[in-house]
Amino acid sequence: MKLDILKNQWLDIVFEGRNKTYGAYQLRRTNRGTTIKALVLGAVIFSVALAAPLIADLLPENDKVEEVKDVKITAIKLPPKKVEPPKLNAPPPPPPPPKVDQVKFVKPVVAKAEEVTEEPPKIVEIKEKKIGAETIKGDPDAVLTVAPVGKGPAQVVEADDNQIYNTAGIEVKPEFPGGMAKFYKFVGDNYRAPEEEGLKGKVYVTFVVEKDGSLTDIKVLRDIGYGTGKEAIRVLNKCPRWNPGVQNGKPVRVLYSLPITIQTAD
């Protein structure tokens, strides 16, 4: 008997005596039909894909014409930037260095020797110099200039001069009524030296002679202990008024330095 492998007769021979309900038998039995269906479906899909451009060309074209909008560009003029006017009475630039050297004044404080962090200036150091909050190197050749401070009122109001001047370079120095000899006599008559044998030394004090001649801001730069500095302050507080110092024809505040010599009997 001659078999045709394209037909399903060989399946019965292969699966003879076997379980034909097994899935392999059913798959091989329907294989021919499945193959033909797949071939036909693939041919149809291929034909449609191949003919798609031809079909698209046969379709009627869209007669709608895109609407072209006429857009008009308008230039917008921006407002000018605000320019801030110059500030009136603006602070002037920092002044040039002073003609005279300025020495930082260290406020005297009663403390132990090991607690002293900054020594007060010596009398030699503050001679011919100004006293201020910091030490500034002066420039004797500096040109004094005044920077403009802007537009102000036409009327000039003269400010009160509260600057503290040094005795060096001032037109008229402050003086005790009757002269310095009487001042030293006043100090000697009123100063009560401590009762310590062999005590000897000087107490250095500074004070400001105000415009009215009174003494203010009395400070002890150096003393020899035993209350000598406090006693000097007490005496100067009860001192009569001086003749004030004069600068540019007007009374001004002047810093004055005074050494008081103390010597007790042995």
PDB file of C-alpha atoms in Angstrom:
ATOM      1  CA  MET A   1       0.000   0.000   0.000  1.00  0.00           C
ATOM      2  CA  LYS A   2       1.460   3.301  -1.061  1.00  0.00           C
ATOM      3  CA  LEU A   3       1.120   6.211   1.485  1.00  0.00           C
ATOM      4  CA  ASP A   4       0.842   9.894   0.683  1.00  0.00           C
ATOM      5  CA  ILE A   5       2.687  11.893   3.353  1.00  0.00           C
ATOM      6  CA  LEU A   6       0.640  14.928   2.481  1.00  0.00           C
ATOM      7  CA  LYS A   7      -2.419  13.141   3.769  1.00  0.00           C
ATOM      8  CA  ASN A   8      -3.103  12.046   7.342  1.00  0.00           C
ATOM      9  CA  GLN A   9      -2.962   8.306   6.697  1.00  0.00           C
ATOM     10  CA  TRP A  10       0.555   8.008   8.141  1.00  0.00           C
ATOM     11  CA  LEU A  11      -0.635   9.415  11.471  1.00  0.00           C
ATOM     12  CA  ASP A  12      -2.703   6.328  12.170  1.00  0.00           C
ATOM     13  CA  ILE A  13       0.335   4.157  11.498  1.00  0.00           C
ATOM     14  CA  VAL A  14       2.621   6.280  13.726  1.00  0.00           C
ATOM     15  CA  PHE A  15       0.141   6.526  16.604  1.00  0.00           C
ATOM     16  CA  GLU A  16      -1.153   2.942  16.274  1.00  0.00           C
ATOM     17  CA  GLY A  17      -1.486   1.458  19.734  1.00  0.00           C
ATOM     18  CA  ARG A  18      -0.813   4.859  21.361  1.00  0.00           C
ATOM     19  CA  ASN A  19      -3.014   7.376  23.089  1.00  0.00           C
ATOM     20  CA  LYS A  20      -4.533   9.353  20.244  1.00  0.00           C
ATOM     21  CA  THR A  21      -6.159  11.771  22.652  1.00  0.00           C
ATOM     22  CA  TYR A  22      -2.662  13.161  23.357  1.00  0.00           C
ATOM     23  CA  GLY A  23      -2.166  16.669  22.063  1.00  0.00           C
ATOM     24  CA  ALA A  24       0.526  15.768  19.557  1.00  0.00           C
ATOM     25  CA  TYR A  25      -1.806  13.608  17.556  1.00  0.00           C
ATOM     26  CA  GLN A  26      -4.415  16.366  17.339  1.00  0.00           C
ATOM     27  CA  LEU A  27      -1.827  18.975  16.332  1.00  0.00           C
ATOM     28  CA  ARG A  28      -0.466  16.851  13.513  1.00  0.00           C
ATOM     29  CA  ARG A  29      -3.981  15.949  12.414  1.00  0.00           C
ATOM     30  CA  THR A  30      -4.946  19.628  12.006  1.00  0.00           C
ATOM     31  CA  ASN A  31      -1.510  20.779  10.807  1.00  0.00           C
ATOM     32  CA  ARG A  32      -2.424  20.850   7.131  1.00  0.00           C
ATOM     33  CA  GLY A  33      -5.450  23.035   7.594  1.00  0.00           C
ATOM     34  CA  THR A  34      -3.582  25.367   9.954  1.00  0.00           C
ATOM     35  CA  THR A  35      -0.731  25.758   7.476  1.00  0.00           C
ATOM     36  CA  ILE A  36      -3.090  26.580   4.597  1.00  0.00           C
ATOM     37  CA  LYS A  37      -4.969  29.181   6.706  1.00  0.00           C
ATOM     38  CA  ALA A  38      -1.729  30.852   7.770  1.00  0.00           C
ATOM     39  CA  LEU A  39      -0.481  30.950   4.194  1.00  0.00           C
ATOM     40  CA  VAL A  40      -3.696  32.524   2.958  1.00  0.00           C
ATOM     41  CA  LEU A  41      -3.821  35.091   5.836  1.00  0.00           C
ATOM     42  CA  GLY A  42      -0.181  36.055   5.280  1.00  0.00           C
ATOM     43  CA  ALA A  43      -0.769  36.485   1.561  1.00  0.00           C
ATOM     44  CA  VAL A  44      -3.760  38.748   2.212  1.00  0.00           C
ATOM     45  CA  ILE A  45      -1.836  40.968   4.704  1.00  0.00           C
ATOM     46  CA  PHE A  46       1.143  41.213   2.349  1.00  0.00           C
ATOM     47  CA  SER A  47      -1.137  42.174  -0.568  1.00  0.00           C
ATOM     48  CA  VAL A  48      -2.887  44.888   1.476  1.00  0.00           C
ATOM     49  CA  ALA A  49       0.446  46.344   2.644  1.00  0.00           C
ATOM     50  CA  LEU A  50       1.752  46.336  -0.895  1.00  0.00           C
ATOM     51  CA  ALA A  51      -1.363  47.986  -2.299  1.00  0.00           C
ATOM     52  CA  ALA A  52      -1.708  50.610   0.464  1.00  0.00           C
ATOM     53  CA  PRO A  53       0.074  53.395  -1.506  1.00  0.00           C
ATOM     54  CA  LEU A  54      -2.060  52.695  -4.565  1.00  0.00           C
ATOM     55  CA  ILE A  55      -5.213  52.835  -2.462  1.00  0.00           C
ATOM     56  CA  ALA A  56      -4.129  56.109  -0.906  1.00  0.00           C
ATOM     57  CA  ASP A  57      -3.620  57.645  -4.348  1.00  0.00           C
ATOM     58  CA  LEU A  58      -7.143  56.629  -5.406  1.00  0.00           C
ATOM     59  CA  LEU A  59      -8.769  58.377  -2.461  1.00  0.00           C
ATOM     60  CA  PRO A  60     -10.180  61.888  -3.205  1.00  0.00           C
ATOM     61  CA  GLU A  61      -7.953  64.775  -2.110  1.00  0.00           C
ATOM     62  CA  ASN A  62      -9.046  67.133   0.663  1.00  0.00           C
ATOM     63  CA  ASP A  63     -10.211  70.343  -1.003  1.00  0.00           C
ATOM     64  CA  LYS A  64      -9.957  72.322   2.187  1.00  0.00           C
ATOM     65  CA  VAL A  65      -7.358  75.022   1.968  1.00  0.00           C
ATOM     66  CA  GLU A  66      -5.605  75.994   5.105  1.00  0.00           C
ATOM     67  CA  GLU A  67      -6.650  79.370   6.300  1.00  0.00           C
ATOM     68  CA  VAL A  68      -3.776  81.816   6.329  1.00  0.00           C
ATOM     69  CA  LYS A  69      -4.074  84.299   9.099  1.00  0.00           C
ATOM     70  CA  ASP A  70      -2.781  87.793   8.551  1.00  0.00           C
ATOM     71  CA  VAL A  71      -0.701  88.542  11.619  1.00  0.00           C
ATOM     72  CA  LYS A  72       0.225  92.163  12.137  1.00  0.00           C
ATOM     73  CA  ILE A  73       3.291  92.866  14.243  1.00  0.00           C
ATOM     74  CA  THR A  74       3.030  95.991  16.343  1.00  0.00           C
ATOM     75  CA  ALA A  75       6.078  97.546  17.976  1.00  0.00           C
ATOM     76  CA  ILE A  76       5.571  98.373  21.655  1.00  0.00           C
ATOM     77  CA  LYS A  77       7.550 101.232  23.078  1.00  0.00           C
ATOM     78  CA  LEU A  78       8.722 100.488  26.614  1.00  0.00           C
ATOM     79  CA  PRO A  79       8.780 103.303  29.161  1.00  0.00           C
ATOM     80  CA  PRO A  80      12.238 104.736  29.914  1.00  0.00           C
ATOM     81  CA  LYS A  81      14.080 103.457  32.947  1.00  0.00           C
ATOM     82  CA  LYS A  82      13.749 105.515  36.069  1.00  0.00           C
ATOM     83  CA  VAL A  83      16.884 107.465  36.848  1.00  0.00           C
ATOM     84  CA  GLU A  84      17.285 108.147  40.547  1.00  0.00           C
ATOM     85  CA  PRO A  85      18.206 111.771  41.240  1.00  0.00           C
ATOM     86  CA  PRO A  86      21.431 112.350  43.165  1.00  0.00           C
ATOM     87  CA  LYS A  87      20.913 112.247  46.904  1.00  0.00           C
ATOM     88  CA  LEU A  88      21.109 115.614  48.591  1.00  0.00           C
ATOM     89  CA  ASN A  89      23.370 116.077  51.597  1.00  0.00           C
ATOM     90  CA  ALA A  90      25.187 112.805  50.843  1.00  0.00           C
ATOM     91  CA  PRO A  91      27.930 111.966  53.361  1.00  0.00           C
ATOM     92  CA  PRO A  92      31.348 113.184  52.238  1.00  0.00           C
ATOM     93  CA  PRO A  93      34.214 110.772  51.604  1.00  0.00           C
ATOM     94  CA  PRO A  94      36.507 109.980  54.547  1.00  0.00           C
ATOM     95  CA  PRO A  95      38.830 112.878  55.397  1.00  0.00           C
ATOM     96  CA  PRO A  96      42.551 112.752  54.614  1.00  0.00           C
ATOM     97  CA  PRO A  97      44.966 111.790  57.403  1.00  0.00           C
ATOM     98  CA  PRO A  98      45.479 114.550  59.997  1.00  0.00           C
ATOM     99  CA  LYS A  99      48.496 116.803  59.874  1.00  0.00           C
ATOM    100  CA  VAL A 100      49.389 115.907  63.466  1.00  0.00           C
ATOM    101  CA  ASP A 101      49.923 112.324  64.656  1.00  0.00           C
ATOM    102  CA  GLN A 102      47.058 110.960  66.733  1.00  0.00           C
ATOM    103  CA  VAL A 103      47.690 108.582  69.654  1.00  0.00           C
ATOM    104  CA  LYS A 104      45.047 106.154  70.911  1.00  0.00           C
ATOM    105  CA  PHE A 105      44.016 107.018  74.446  1.00  0.00           C
ATOM    106  CA  VAL A 106      43.634 103.935  76.674  1.00  0.00           C
ATOM    107  CA  LYS A 107      41.108 104.502  79.420  1.00  0.00           C
ATOM    108  CA  PRO A 108      42.824 103.840  82.757  1.00  0.00           C
ATOM    109  CA  VAL A 109      41.352 100.983  84.780  1.00  0.00           C
ATOM    110  CA  VAL A 110      42.393  99.855  88.226  1.00  0.00           C
ATOM    111  CA  ALA A 111      43.598  96.255  87.711  1.00  0.00           C
ATOM    112  CA  LYS A 112      46.305  93.844  88.720  1.00  0.00           C
ATOM    113  CA  ALA A 113      49.605  93.981  86.844  1.00  0.00           C
ATOM    114  CA  GLU A 114      49.081  90.564  85.220  1.00  0.00           C
ATOM    115  CA  GLU A 115      45.617  91.616  83.970  1.00  0.00           C
ATOM    116  CA  VAL A 116      46.878  94.665  82.053  1.00  0.00           C
ATOM    117  CA  THR A 117      46.393  94.060  78.312  1.00  0.00           C
ATOM    118  CA  GLU A 118      47.326  97.490  76.971  1.00  0.00           C
ATOM    119  CA  GLU A 119      49.612 100.075  78.559  1.00  0.00           C
ATOM    120  CA  PRO A 120      48.444 103.720  78.535  1.00  0.00           C
ATOM    121  CA  PRO A 121      50.581 106.111  76.474  1.00  0.00           C
ATOM    122  CA  LYS A 122      53.437 107.872  78.141  1.00  0.00           C
ATOM    123  CA  ILE A 123      53.597 111.652  78.474  1.00  0.00           C
ATOM    124  CA  VAL A 124      56.431 111.753  75.937  1.00  0.00           C
ATOM    125  CA  GLU A 125      54.308 109.846  73.425  1.00  0.00           C
ATOM    126  CA  ILE A 126      51.292 112.191  73.622  1.00  0.00           C
ATOM    127  CA  LYS A 127      53.362 115.376  73.548  1.00  0.00           C
ATOM    128  CA  GLU A 128      52.757 117.379  70.359  1.00  0.00           C
ATOM    129  CA  LYS A 129      50.030 114.840  69.345  1.00  0.00           C
ATOM    130  CA  LYS A 130      46.264 114.618  69.449  1.00  0.00           C
ATOM    131  CA  ILE A 131      44.417 112.168  71.667  1.00  0.00           C
ATOM    132  CA  GLY A 132      41.782 109.977  69.988  1.00  0.00           C
ATOM    133  CA  ALA A 133      40.084 106.584  69.891  1.00  0.00           C
ATOM    134  CA  GLU A 134      42.808 105.028  67.720  1.00  0.00           C
ATOM    135  CA  THR A 135      46.392 105.602  66.688  1.00  0.00           C
ATOM    136  CA  ILE A 136      46.718 107.394  63.316  1.00  0.00           C
ATOM    137  CA  LYS A 137      49.957 108.384  61.574  1.00  0.00           C
ATOM    138  CA  GLY A 138      49.686 112.014  60.523  1.00  0.00           C
ATOM    139  CA  ASP A 139      50.880 113.594  57.298  1.00  0.00           C
ATOM    140  CA  PRO A 140      52.373 117.033  57.922  1.00  0.00           C
ATOM    141  CA  ASP A 141      52.355 117.795  54.174  1.00  0.00           C
ATOM    142  CA  ALA A 142      48.688 116.852  53.714  1.00  0.00           C
ATOM    143  CA  VAL A 143      46.482 119.474  52.063  1.00  0.00           C
ATOM    144  CA  LEU A 144      43.327 120.234  53.976  1.00  0.00           C
ATOM    145  CA  THR A 145      40.373 119.832  51.634  1.00  0.00           C
ATOM    146  CA  VAL A 146      36.637 119.929  52.226  1.00  0.00           C
ATOM    147  CA  ALA A 147      34.536 117.733  49.935  1.00  0.00           C
ATOM    148  CA  PRO A 148      31.202 119.114  48.686  1.00  0.00           C
ATOM    149  CA  VAL A 149      28.213 117.761  50.582  1.00  0.00           C
ATOM    150  CA  GLY A 150      25.523 118.480  47.989  1.00  0.00           C
ATOM    151  CA  LYS A 151      22.978 121.231  47.644  1.00  0.00           C
ATOM    152  CA  GLY A 152      21.860 122.548  50.980  1.00  0.00           C
ATOM    153  CA  PRO A 153      20.118 125.625  52.283  1.00  0.00           C
ATOM    154  CA  ALA A 154      21.628 128.967  51.401  1.00  0.00           C
ATOM    155  CA  GLN A 155      21.926 129.860  55.072  1.00  0.00           C
ATOM    156  CA  VAL A 156      25.025 128.372  56.687  1.00  0.00           C
ATOM    157  CA  VAL A 157      24.602 127.342  60.297  1.00  0.00           C
ATOM    158  CA  GLU A 158      27.882 127.229  62.164  1.00  0.00           C
ATOM    159  CA  ALA A 159      28.191 124.009  64.186  1.00  0.00           C
ATOM    160  CA  ASP A 160      29.387 124.004  67.758  1.00  0.00           C
ATOM    161  CA  ASP A 161      33.058 123.008  67.939  1.00  0.00           C
ATOM    162  CA  ASN A 162      33.310 120.188  70.502  1.00  0.00           C
ATOM    163  CA  GLN A 163      36.686 118.961  69.318  1.00  0.00           C
ATOM    164  CA  ILE A 164      39.266 118.423  72.036  1.00  0.00           C
ATOM    165  CA  TYR A 165      42.494 120.257  71.144  1.00  0.00           C
ATOM    166  CA  ASN A 166      45.997 119.614  72.387  1.00  0.00           C
ATOM    167  CA  THR A 167      47.971 122.371  74.035  1.00  0.00           C
ATOM    168  CA  ALA A 168      50.548 122.176  71.238  1.00  0.00           C
ATOM    169  CA  GLY A 169      49.684 124.435  68.314  1.00  0.00           C
ATOM    170  CA  ILE A 170      46.668 126.137  69.883  1.00  0.00           C
ATOM    171  CA  GLU A 171      46.461 129.931  69.632  1.00  0.00           C
ATOM    172  CA  VAL A 172      45.845 130.631  73.327  1.00  0.00           C
ATOM    173  CA  LYS A 173      46.524 127.893  75.872  1.00  0.00           C
ATOM    174  CA  PRO A 174      44.258 127.464  78.900  1.00  0.00           C
ATOM    175  CA  GLU A 175      45.707 128.917  82.092  1.00  0.00           C
ATOM    176  CA  PHE A 176      44.928 128.920  85.787  1.00  0.00           C
ATOM    177  CA  PRO A 177      43.940 132.380  87.080  1.00  0.00           C
ATOM    178  CA  GLY A 178      47.110 134.024  88.280  1.00  0.00           C
ATOM    179  CA  GLY A 179      49.423 131.659  86.406  1.00  0.00           C
ATOM    180  CA  MET A 180      50.660 128.104  86.768  1.00  0.00           C
ATOM    181  CA  ALA A 181      52.662 128.943  89.908  1.00  0.00           C
ATOM    182  CA  LYS A 182      49.415 129.616  91.765  1.00  0.00           C
ATOM    183  CA  PHE A 183      47.908 126.419  90.353  1.00  0.00           C
ATOM    184  CA  TYR A 184      50.802 124.318  91.704  1.00  0.00           C
ATOM    185  CA  LYS A 185      50.423 126.108  95.048  1.00  0.00           C
ATOM    186  CA  PHE A 186      46.707 125.237  95.059  1.00  0.00           C
ATOM    187  CA  VAL A 187      47.502 121.586  94.387  1.00  0.00           C
ATOM    188  CA  GLY A 188      50.230 121.508  97.034  1.00  0.00           C
ATOM    189  CA  ASP A 189      47.973 123.109  99.660  1.00  0.00           C
ATOM    190  CA  ASN A 190      45.056 120.731  99.015  1.00  0.00           C
ATOM    191  CA  TYR A 191      46.780 117.432  98.185  1.00  0.00           C
ATOM    192  CA  ARG A 192      46.900 114.996 101.092  1.00  0.00           C
ATOM    193  CA  ALA A 193      49.767 112.575 100.610  1.00  0.00           C
ATOM    194  CA  PRO A 194      49.415 109.073 102.114  1.00  0.00           C
ATOM    195  CA  GLU A 195      51.153 108.440 105.422  1.00  0.00           C
ATOM    196  CA  GLU A 196      53.830 106.161 104.034  1.00  0.00           C
ATOM    197  CA  GLU A 197      57.479 106.731 104.905  1.00  0.00           C
ATOM    198  CA  GLY A 198      59.853 107.137 102.031  1.00  0.00           C
ATOM    199  CA  LEU A 199      57.052 107.376  99.404  1.00  0.00           C
ATOM    200  CA  LYS A 200      58.399 109.098  96.330  1.00  0.00           C
ATOM    201  CA  GLY A 201      57.271 109.389  92.711  1.00  0.00           C
ATOM    202  CA  LYS A 202      54.944 111.156  90.282  1.00  0.00           C
ATOM    203  CA  VAL A 203      51.262 110.884  89.506  1.00  0.00           C
ATOM    204  CA  TYR A 204      50.397 111.610  85.867  1.00  0.00           C
ATOM    205  CA  VAL A 205      46.875 112.909  85.240  1.00  0.00           C
ATOM    206  CA  THR A 206      45.032 114.367  82.261  1.00  0.00           C
ATOM    207  CA  PHE A 207      41.923 116.526  82.184  1.00  0.00           C
ATOM    208  CA  VAL A 208      39.929 118.641  79.737  1.00  0.00           C
ATOM    209  CA  VAL A 209      39.630 122.376  80.252  1.00  0.00           C
ATOM    210  CA  GLU A 210      36.128 123.130  78.990  1.00  0.00           C
ATOM    211  CA  LYS A 211      35.001 126.279  77.193  1.00  0.00           C
ATOM    212  CA  ASP A 212      33.759 127.715  80.494  1.00  0.00           C
ATOM    213  CA  GLY A 213      37.044 126.900  82.265  1.00  0.00           C
ATOM    214  CA  SER A 214      35.783 123.936  84.293  1.00  0.00           C
ATOM    215  CA  LEU A 215      37.820 120.735  84.485  1.00  0.00           C
ATOM    216  CA  THR A 216      36.191 117.526  83.217  1.00  0.00           C
ATOM    217  CA  ASP A 217      37.169 113.999  82.148  1.00  0.00           C
ATOM    218  CA  ILE A 218      39.887 113.775  84.807  1.00  0.00           C
ATOM    219  CA  LYS A 219      41.895 110.586  84.353  1.00  0.00           C
ATOM    220  CA  VAL A 220      44.925 109.071  86.065  1.00  0.00           C
ATOM    221  CA  LEU A 221      47.444 107.706  83.578  1.00  0.00           C
ATOM    222  CA  ARG A 222      49.912 106.429  86.157  1.00  0.00           C
ATOM    223  CA  ASP A 223      50.304 106.650  89.915  1.00  0.00           C
ATOM    224  CA  ILE A 224      52.483 105.158  92.659  1.00  0.00           C
ATOM    225  CA  GLY A 225      49.703 103.426  94.579  1.00  0.00           C
ATOM    226  CA  TYR A 226      48.381 104.023  98.107  1.00  0.00           C
ATOM    227  CA  GLY A 227      45.456 106.082  96.708  1.00  0.00           C
ATOM    228  CA  THR A 228      47.667 108.778  95.192  1.00  0.00           C
ATOM    229  CA  GLY A 229      45.663 108.774  91.945  1.00  0.00           C
ATOM    230  CA  LYS A 230      42.270 109.107  93.665  1.00  0.00           C
ATOM    231  CA  GLU A 231      43.568 111.990  95.763  1.00  0.00           C
ATOM    232  CA  ALA A 232      44.712 113.819  92.614  1.00  0.00           C
ATOM    233  CA  ILE A 233      41.225 113.450  91.112  1.00  0.00           C
ATOM    234  CA  ARG A 234      39.659 114.806  94.315  1.00  0.00           C
ATOM    235  CA  VAL A 235      41.860 117.881  94.305  1.00  0.00           C
ATOM    236  CA  LEU A 236      41.244 118.655  90.617  1.00  0.00           C
ATOM    237  CA  ASN A 237      37.467 118.295  91.060  1.00  0.00           C
ATOM    238  CA  LYS A 238      37.468 121.178  93.559  1.00  0.00           C
ATOM    239  CA  CYS A 239      39.850 123.311  91.452  1.00  0.00           C
ATOM    240  CA  PRO A 240      38.650 126.826  90.502  1.00  0.00           C
ATOM    241  CA  ARG A 241      37.803 127.499  86.880  1.00  0.00           C
ATOM    242  CA  TRP A 242      40.595 128.193  84.422  1.00  0.00           C
ATOM    243  CA  ASN A 243      40.821 130.699  81.622  1.00  0.00           C
ATOM    244  CA  PRO A 244      39.785 128.519  78.610  1.00  0.00           C
ATOM    245  CA  GLY A 245      41.895 127.949  75.530  1.00  0.00           C
ATOM    246  CA  VAL A 246      41.126 129.955  72.381  1.00  0.00           C
ATOM    247  CA  GLN A 247      41.276 128.861  68.741  1.00  0.00           C
ATOM    248  CA  ASN A 248      40.171 131.046  65.820  1.00  0.00           C
ATOM    249  CA  GLY A 249      38.954 133.652  68.299  1.00  0.00           C
ATOM    250  CA  LYS A 250      36.593 131.265  70.133  1.00  0.00           C
ATOM    251  CA  PRO A 251      36.943 129.278  73.366  1.00  0.00           C
ATOM    252  CA  VAL A 252      37.568 125.561  72.751  1.00  0.00           C
ATOM    253  CA  ARG A 253      38.038 122.382  74.771  1.00  0.00           C
ATOM    254  CA  VAL A 254      41.696 121.593  75.480  1.00  0.00           C
ATOM    255  CA  LEU A 255      43.338 118.423  76.840  1.00  0.00           C
ATOM    256  CA  TYR A 256      45.846 119.181  79.553  1.00  0.00           C
ATOM    257  CA  SER A 257      48.464 116.863  81.097  1.00  0.00           C
ATOM    258  CA  LEU A 258      49.766 117.344  84.628  1.00  0.00           C
ATOM    259  CA  PRO A 259      52.510 115.519  86.599  1.00  0.00           C
ATOM    260  CA  ILE A 260      52.181 115.723  90.397  1.00  0.00           C
ATOM    261  CA  THR A 261      55.376 115.034  92.357  1.00  0.00           C
ATOM    262  CA  ILE A 262      54.919 113.270  95.680  1.00  0.00           C
ATOM    263  CA  GLN A 263      57.602 112.896  98.300  1.00  0.00           C
ATOM    264  CA  THR A 264      57.027 112.002 101.948  1.00  0.00           C
ATOM    265  CA  ALA A 265      59.438 112.320 104.802  1.00  0.00           C
ATOM    266  CA  ASP A 266      61.706 109.380 105.567  1.00  0.00           C
TER     267      ASP A 266
END
